Coordinates of C-alpha atoms in Angstrom, one line a residue:
Chain A
M1 CA -0.2 0.0 0.1
N2 CA 1.2 3.6 -0.9
S3 CA -0.1 6.9 -1.2
L4 CA -0.3 7.6 -4.6
D5 CA -3.6 8.5 -6.1
S6 CA -4.5 7.6 -9.6
Q7 CA -3.3 11.0 -10.9
Q8 CA -0.1 10.7 -9.5
K9 CA 0.8 7.2 -10.6
K10 CA -0.4 8.3 -14.1
E11 CA 2.1 11.2 -14.1
L12 CA 5.0 9.0 -12.6
L13 CA 4.3 6.2 -15.1
D14 CA 4.5 8.7 -18.0
R15 CA 7.9 9.8 -16.7
L16 CA 9.2 6.4 -16.3
A17 CA 8.3 5.9 -19.7
R18 CA 10.2 8.8 -21.0
I19 CA 13.3 7.5 -18.8
E20 CA 12.9 4.0 -20.4
G21 CA 13.4 5.7 -23.7
Q22 CA 16.2 7.9 -22.5
V23 CA 18.0 4.7 -21.3
R24 CA 17.4 3.0 -24.6
G25 CA 18.6 6.3 -26.2
V26 CA 22.1 5.7 -24.3
S27 CA 22.2 2.1 -25.7
R28 CA 21.6 3.6 -29.1
M29 CA 24.3 6.2 -28.9
I30 CA 26.9 3.7 -27.8
E31 CA 25.9 1.2 -30.7
E32 CA 26.1 4.3 -33.1
D33 CA 29.7 5.2 -31.9
R34 CA 28.5 8.4 -30.8
Y35 CA 30.9 11.1 -29.1
C36 CA 31.5 10.2 -25.3
V37 CA 30.7 13.6 -24.1
D38 CA 27.2 13.5 -25.9
I39 CA 26.6 10.0 -24.4
L40 CA 27.4 11.6 -20.9
A41 CA 24.7 14.2 -21.7
Q42 CA 22.1 11.7 -22.1
V43 CA 23.0 9.7 -19.1
N44 CA 23.0 12.9 -16.8
A45 CA 19.5 13.6 -18.3
A46 CA 18.2 10.3 -17.2
R47 CA 19.8 10.3 -13.9
N48 CA 18.0 13.8 -13.1
A49 CA 14.8 12.6 -14.4
L50 CA 15.0 9.6 -12.1
K51 CA 15.9 11.9 -9.3
K52 CA 12.6 13.8 -9.9
V53 CA 10.6 10.8 -9.9
G54 CA 12.3 9.7 -6.3
L55 CA 11.4 13.0 -5.0
K56 CA 7.9 12.8 -6.3
V57 CA 7.5 9.4 -4.6
L58 CA 9.0 10.5 -1.2
D59 CA 6.8 13.5 -1.4
S60 CA 3.8 11.4 -1.6
H61 CA 5.2 9.3 1.0
I62 CA 5.5 12.0 3.5
Q63 CA 2.3 13.7 2.5
G64 CA 0.5 10.2 3.1
C65 CA 2.0 7.4 5.2
V66 CA 4.3 9.6 7.3
R67 CA 1.6 12.1 8.1
T68 CA -1.2 9.4 8.9
A69 CA 1.2 7.6 11.2
L70 CA 2.3 10.8 13.1
R71 CA -1.4 11.9 13.2
E72 CA -2.3 8.3 14.8
R73 CA 0.9 8.4 17.0
E74 CA 2.1 5.3 15.4
D75 CA 5.3 6.6 14.3
G76 CA 7.7 4.1 16.2
Q77 CA 9.4 3.3 13.1
I78 CA 8.3 5.5 10.1
I79 CA 10.5 8.4 11.0
E80 CA 13.6 6.2 11.4
E81 CA 12.9 4.6 8.1
L82 CA 12.2 8.0 6.4
L83 CA 15.6 9.3 7.5
R84 CA 17.2 6.3 6.2
V85 CA 15.7 6.7 2.8
I86 CA 16.8 10.2 2.7
E87 CA 20.1 9.4 3.6
K88 CA 20.2 6.9 0.5
F89 CA 18.8 9.5 -1.6
T90 CA 21.4 12.2 -1.2
D91 CA 24.5 9.5 -1.7
Chain B
M1 CA 33.6 8.9 -32.8
N2 CA 34.3 7.6 -29.3
S3 CA 36.9 5.7 -27.5
L4 CA 34.8 2.4 -26.6
D5 CA 36.2 -0.9 -28.0
S6 CA 33.7 -3.7 -28.7
Q7 CA 34.3 -5.5 -25.4
Q8 CA 33.5 -2.1 -23.5
K9 CA 30.5 -1.5 -25.7
K10 CA 29.0 -4.9 -25.0
E11 CA 29.6 -4.5 -21.2
L12 CA 28.0 -1.0 -21.2
L13 CA 24.9 -2.5 -23.5
D14 CA 24.3 -5.2 -20.8
R15 CA 24.4 -2.7 -17.9
L16 CA 21.9 -0.5 -19.9
A17 CA 19.5 -3.3 -20.4
R18 CA 19.5 -4.2 -16.8
I19 CA 18.8 -0.6 -16.2
E20 CA 16.1 -0.5 -18.6
G21 CA 14.7 -3.6 -16.6
Q22 CA 15.0 -1.8 -13.3
V23 CA 13.2 1.4 -14.6
R24 CA 10.4 -1.2 -15.9
G25 CA 10.3 -2.5 -12.5
V26 CA 9.6 0.9 -11.0
S27 CA 6.7 1.2 -13.4
R28 CA 5.4 -2.2 -12.2
M29 CA 5.8 -1.3 -8.7
I30 CA 3.8 1.8 -9.1
E31 CA 1.1 -0.1 -10.9
E32 CA 1.1 -2.7 -8.0
D33 CA 0.6 -0.4 -5.3
R34 CA 3.8 -1.0 -3.6
Y35 CA 5.1 0.6 -0.7
C36 CA 6.8 4.1 -1.4
V37 CA 10.1 3.0 0.5
D38 CA 10.5 0.0 -1.4
I39 CA 9.9 2.0 -4.7
L40 CA 12.5 4.7 -3.7
A41 CA 15.1 1.9 -3.1
Q42 CA 14.5 0.6 -6.4
V43 CA 14.7 4.0 -8.0
N44 CA 18.1 4.7 -6.3
A45 CA 19.4 1.3 -7.6
A46 CA 18.6 2.4 -11.2
R47 CA 20.4 5.6 -10.3
N48 CA 23.3 4.3 -8.9
A49 CA 23.6 1.8 -11.9
L50 CA 23.6 4.8 -14.2
K51 CA 26.0 6.8 -12.5
K52 CA 28.5 3.5 -12.9
V53 CA 27.6 3.7 -16.6
G54 CA 28.5 7.4 -16.7
L55 CA 31.8 6.9 -14.8
K56 CA 32.7 4.0 -17.4
V57 CA 32.0 6.4 -20.4
L58 CA 34.0 9.1 -18.7
D59 CA 36.9 6.6 -18.1
S60 CA 36.9 5.9 -21.7
H61 CA 36.7 9.3 -22.7
I62 CA 39.7 10.4 -20.7
Q63 CA 41.9 7.3 -21.6
G64 CA 40.9 7.6 -25.3
C65 CA 40.1 11.2 -26.5
V66 CA 41.4 13.4 -23.9
R67 CA 44.8 11.5 -23.9
T68 CA 45.1 11.6 -27.9
A69 CA 44.4 15.1 -27.9
L70 CA 46.8 16.0 -25.3
R71 CA 49.8 13.9 -26.7
E72 CA 49.0 15.5 -30.1
R73 CA 48.9 19.0 -28.2
E74 CA 45.3 19.6 -29.8
D75 CA 43.8 20.1 -26.4
G76 CA 42.5 23.7 -26.9
Q77 CA 39.1 22.8 -26.0
I78 CA 39.0 19.3 -24.9
I79 CA 40.0 19.8 -21.2
E80 CA 37.5 22.7 -21.0
E81 CA 34.7 20.3 -22.2
L82 CA 35.9 17.6 -20.2
L83 CA 35.7 19.9 -16.9
R84 CA 32.2 21.0 -17.9
V85 CA 31.0 17.3 -18.3
I86 CA 32.6 16.6 -14.6
E87 CA 30.7 19.4 -13.1
K88 CA 27.5 18.4 -14.7
F89 CA 28.3 14.9 -13.6
T90 CA 28.7 15.8 -10.0
D91 CA 25.5 17.8 -9.7
Chain C
M1 CA 13.4 27.9 17.9
N2 CA 14.5 24.3 16.8
S3 CA 14.3 20.9 18.2
L4 CA 17.8 20.3 19.1
D5 CA 18.3 19.3 22.8
S6 CA 21.5 20.2 24.6
Q7 CA 23.2 16.9 23.9
Q8 CA 22.6 17.1 20.2
K9 CA 24.0 20.8 20.1
K10 CA 27.1 19.7 22.0
E11 CA 27.6 17.0 19.5
L12 CA 26.8 19.2 16.3
L13 CA 29.3 22.0 17.6
D14 CA 32.1 19.5 18.3
R15 CA 31.7 18.0 14.7
L16 CA 31.5 21.7 13.3
A17 CA 34.6 22.5 15.3
R18 CA 36.2 19.6 13.7
I19 CA 35.1 20.7 10.1
E20 CA 36.6 24.3 10.6
G21 CA 39.7 22.5 11.4
Q22 CA 39.5 20.6 8.2
V23 CA 38.8 23.6 6.0
R24 CA 41.7 25.3 7.7
G25 CA 43.7 22.2 6.6
V26 CA 42.7 22.5 3.1
S27 CA 44.0 26.3 3.3
R28 CA 47.3 25.2 4.8
M29 CA 47.6 22.2 2.1
I30 CA 47.1 24.9 -0.6
E31 CA 50.0 27.2 1.0
E32 CA 52.0 24.1 1.3
D33 CA 51.9 23.6 -2.2
R34 CA 50.8 20.1 -1.6
Y35 CA 49.6 17.6 -4.3
C36 CA 46.1 18.4 -5.7
V37 CA 44.7 14.8 -5.2
D38 CA 45.6 15.0 -1.5
I39 CA 43.9 18.4 -1.3
L40 CA 40.9 17.1 -3.1
A41 CA 40.7 14.3 -0.5
Q42 CA 40.6 16.6 2.2
V43 CA 37.8 18.6 0.5
N44 CA 35.9 15.7 0.2
A45 CA 36.2 14.8 3.8
A46 CA 35.1 18.0 4.8
R47 CA 32.1 17.9 2.5
N48 CA 31.0 14.6 3.8
A49 CA 31.2 15.7 7.1
L50 CA 29.0 18.7 6.5
K51 CA 26.7 16.5 4.8
K52 CA 26.4 14.3 8.3
V53 CA 26.0 17.5 10.3
G54 CA 23.0 18.5 7.7
L55 CA 21.5 14.8 8.1
K56 CA 21.4 15.2 11.8
V57 CA 19.9 18.6 11.8
L58 CA 17.0 17.1 9.6
D59 CA 16.7 14.3 11.5
S60 CA 16.0 16.6 14.7
H61 CA 13.9 19.0 12.5
I62 CA 11.6 15.9 11.5
Q63 CA 11.6 14.2 14.9
G64 CA 10.7 17.8 16.6
C65 CA 9.1 20.6 14.5
V66 CA 7.2 18.1 11.7
R67 CA 6.1 15.7 14.3
T68 CA 4.7 18.2 16.4
A69 CA 3.1 20.3 13.7
L70 CA 1.5 17.0 12.2
R71 CA 0.1 16.0 15.6
E72 CA -1.3 19.2 16.1
R73 CA -2.5 19.3 12.5
E74 CA -1.1 22.5 11.8
D75 CA 0.9 21.1 8.9
G76 CA -0.2 23.5 6.2
Q77 CA 3.5 24.5 5.2
I78 CA 5.7 22.5 7.2
I79 CA 5.6 19.3 4.9
E80 CA 6.0 21.6 1.6
E81 CA 9.0 23.3 3.3
L82 CA 10.4 19.9 4.5
L83 CA 10.2 18.8 0.9
R84 CA 12.0 21.7 -0.6
V85 CA 14.7 21.3 2.2
I86 CA 15.2 17.8 1.1
E87 CA 15.3 18.6 -2.7
K88 CA 18.1 21.1 -1.9
F89 CA 19.9 18.7 0.0
T90 CA 20.1 16.1 -2.6
D91 CA 21.5 18.5 -5.1
Chain D
M1 CA 54.1 19.9 -5.8
N2 CA 50.8 20.9 -7.4
S3 CA 49.7 23.2 -10.3
L4 CA 48.1 26.2 -8.7
D5 CA 49.6 29.6 -9.6
S6 CA 49.9 32.2 -6.9
Q7 CA 46.6 33.8 -8.4
Q8 CA 44.6 30.8 -8.0
K9 CA 46.2 30.1 -4.8
K10 CA 45.2 33.5 -3.4
E11 CA 41.6 33.1 -4.9
L12 CA 41.1 29.7 -3.2
L13 CA 42.5 30.9 0.3
D14 CA 39.8 33.7 -0.1
R15 CA 37.1 31.2 -0.8
L16 CA 38.3 28.9 1.9
A17 CA 38.2 31.6 4.5
R18 CA 34.8 32.5 3.4
I19 CA 33.9 29.0 3.8
E20 CA 35.4 28.8 7.5
G21 CA 33.2 31.9 8.3
Q22 CA 30.2 30.0 7.1
V23 CA 30.8 26.8 9.1
R24 CA 31.2 29.2 12.3
G25 CA 28.1 30.6 11.1
V26 CA 26.1 27.3 11.4
S27 CA 27.7 26.8 14.9
R28 CA 26.5 30.3 16.1
M29 CA 23.0 29.3 14.5
I30 CA 23.0 26.4 16.4
E31 CA 23.9 28.2 19.7
E32 CA 21.3 30.8 19.1
D33 CA 18.7 28.1 18.7
R34 CA 17.8 29.1 15.2
Y35 CA 15.2 27.4 13.0
C36 CA 16.3 23.9 11.5
V37 CA 15.4 24.8 8.2
D38 CA 17.7 28.1 8.0
I39 CA 20.2 26.2 9.7
L40 CA 20.2 23.5 6.6
A41 CA 20.3 26.4 4.3
Q42 CA 23.6 27.7 5.7
V43 CA 25.1 23.8 5.6
N44 CA 24.0 23.5 2.0
A45 CA 25.7 27.1 1.2
A46 CA 29.1 25.8 2.8
R47 CA 28.9 22.5 1.0
N48 CA 28.0 23.9 -2.3
A49 CA 31.1 26.5 -1.8
L50 CA 33.5 23.5 -0.8
K51 CA 32.3 21.7 -4.1
K52 CA 33.4 24.6 -6.1
V53 CA 36.7 25.0 -4.3
G54 CA 37.0 21.1 -5.3
L55 CA 36.2 21.5 -8.8
K56 CA 38.6 24.3 -9.2
V57 CA 41.5 22.4 -7.6
L58 CA 40.4 19.4 -10.2
D59 CA 40.5 21.6 -12.8
S60 CA 44.1 23.2 -12.0
H61 CA 45.1 19.4 -11.5
I62 CA 43.9 18.3 -15.0
Q63 CA 45.4 21.5 -16.8
G64 CA 48.6 21.0 -15.0
C65 CA 49.9 17.5 -13.8
V66 CA 47.6 15.5 -16.2
R67 CA 48.3 17.4 -19.1
T68 CA 52.2 17.4 -18.6
A69 CA 52.1 13.6 -17.6
L70 CA 50.1 13.0 -20.8
R71 CA 52.4 15.0 -22.9
E72 CA 55.5 13.3 -21.4
R73 CA 53.8 10.1 -22.0
E74 CA 54.6 9.3 -18.2
D75 CA 50.8 8.6 -17.6
G76 CA 50.8 5.3 -16.1
Q77 CA 49.3 5.9 -13.1
I78 CA 47.7 9.6 -13.3
I79 CA 44.7 8.7 -15.1
E80 CA 43.8 5.9 -13.0
E81 CA 44.1 8.1 -9.8
L82 CA 42.2 10.9 -11.5
L83 CA 39.4 8.7 -12.2
R84 CA 39.3 7.6 -8.6
V85 CA 39.5 11.4 -7.5
I86 CA 36.3 12.0 -9.8
E87 CA 34.5 8.9 -8.4
K88 CA 35.0 10.1 -4.9
F89 CA 33.9 13.5 -5.9
T90 CA 30.7 12.4 -7.3
D91 CA 29.7 10.6 -4.3

């Protein structure tokens, strides 16, 4: 169970479809022997797009699961888990 | 033209195929309404795998294009360009 | 007003004193004409130490201000602000 | 031995003096019980300033040591070392 509504899911799935396309684009650039610097620009574009997806999921997690747990005072572990996930995300 | 040999290309294409699978996995997890923290772990795995692809392309670029340009003393722009690409990469 | 208790403040101030020392160490290495790669290692050490300070402040912010605001259902802006701060932190 | 000229050294030392001031500023904000989000903004400012120092040192290293080693074809280890330093820098 997560806290994504159907509008958010659709938006994330659209973004992820574009990222798949970007990753496939990197493969094609390698096969076509394109210049490394251009390949790196495409790799960076995909990484940044994935970061945005991650931030949107994190947003929804905090607005949903974390908020609910805190309001119901059942937040024994959820903040600990949130902090671990933020730490990983900033690596 | 880049400096990837056929062995390096094959390895990168294998990695990129796995990353495409990871991105598709994120989509599936969203469709299946999986827990946000697990989705974020998968997003991070894909981002880290893309970073490794980027470092390998950068490695090959430095060992190839940059080295050749410097040895032939035709490095007017290539170092400037390299520094810009490293800066982007560290964002 | 923040949510750091006196024990957390002391620990953060100790860390920050060490980081000041690391930054001063970078200056000294530059003055002493030390090898760039060694200077970069010291710069990275200071950056990582600052990141840890940031994560500890974020931890305390979430455990304190955010938790309190959510429990009192006064979280109009605090989650928005938290998300912006996490986004900056992951740049 | 590094490749920083006296102008570059002066500029880096000025930047590092400002960063020391920023770190001291974080300590002061903690002592004065300032709001966590404002403390985090100051931590981020110091981290970004340190990153710029690192990029400038890396720039000088590539323009100086790496270029010289490549031109003199004595680059057995210097590229390996450069790649390791870039990898650390992107963590």
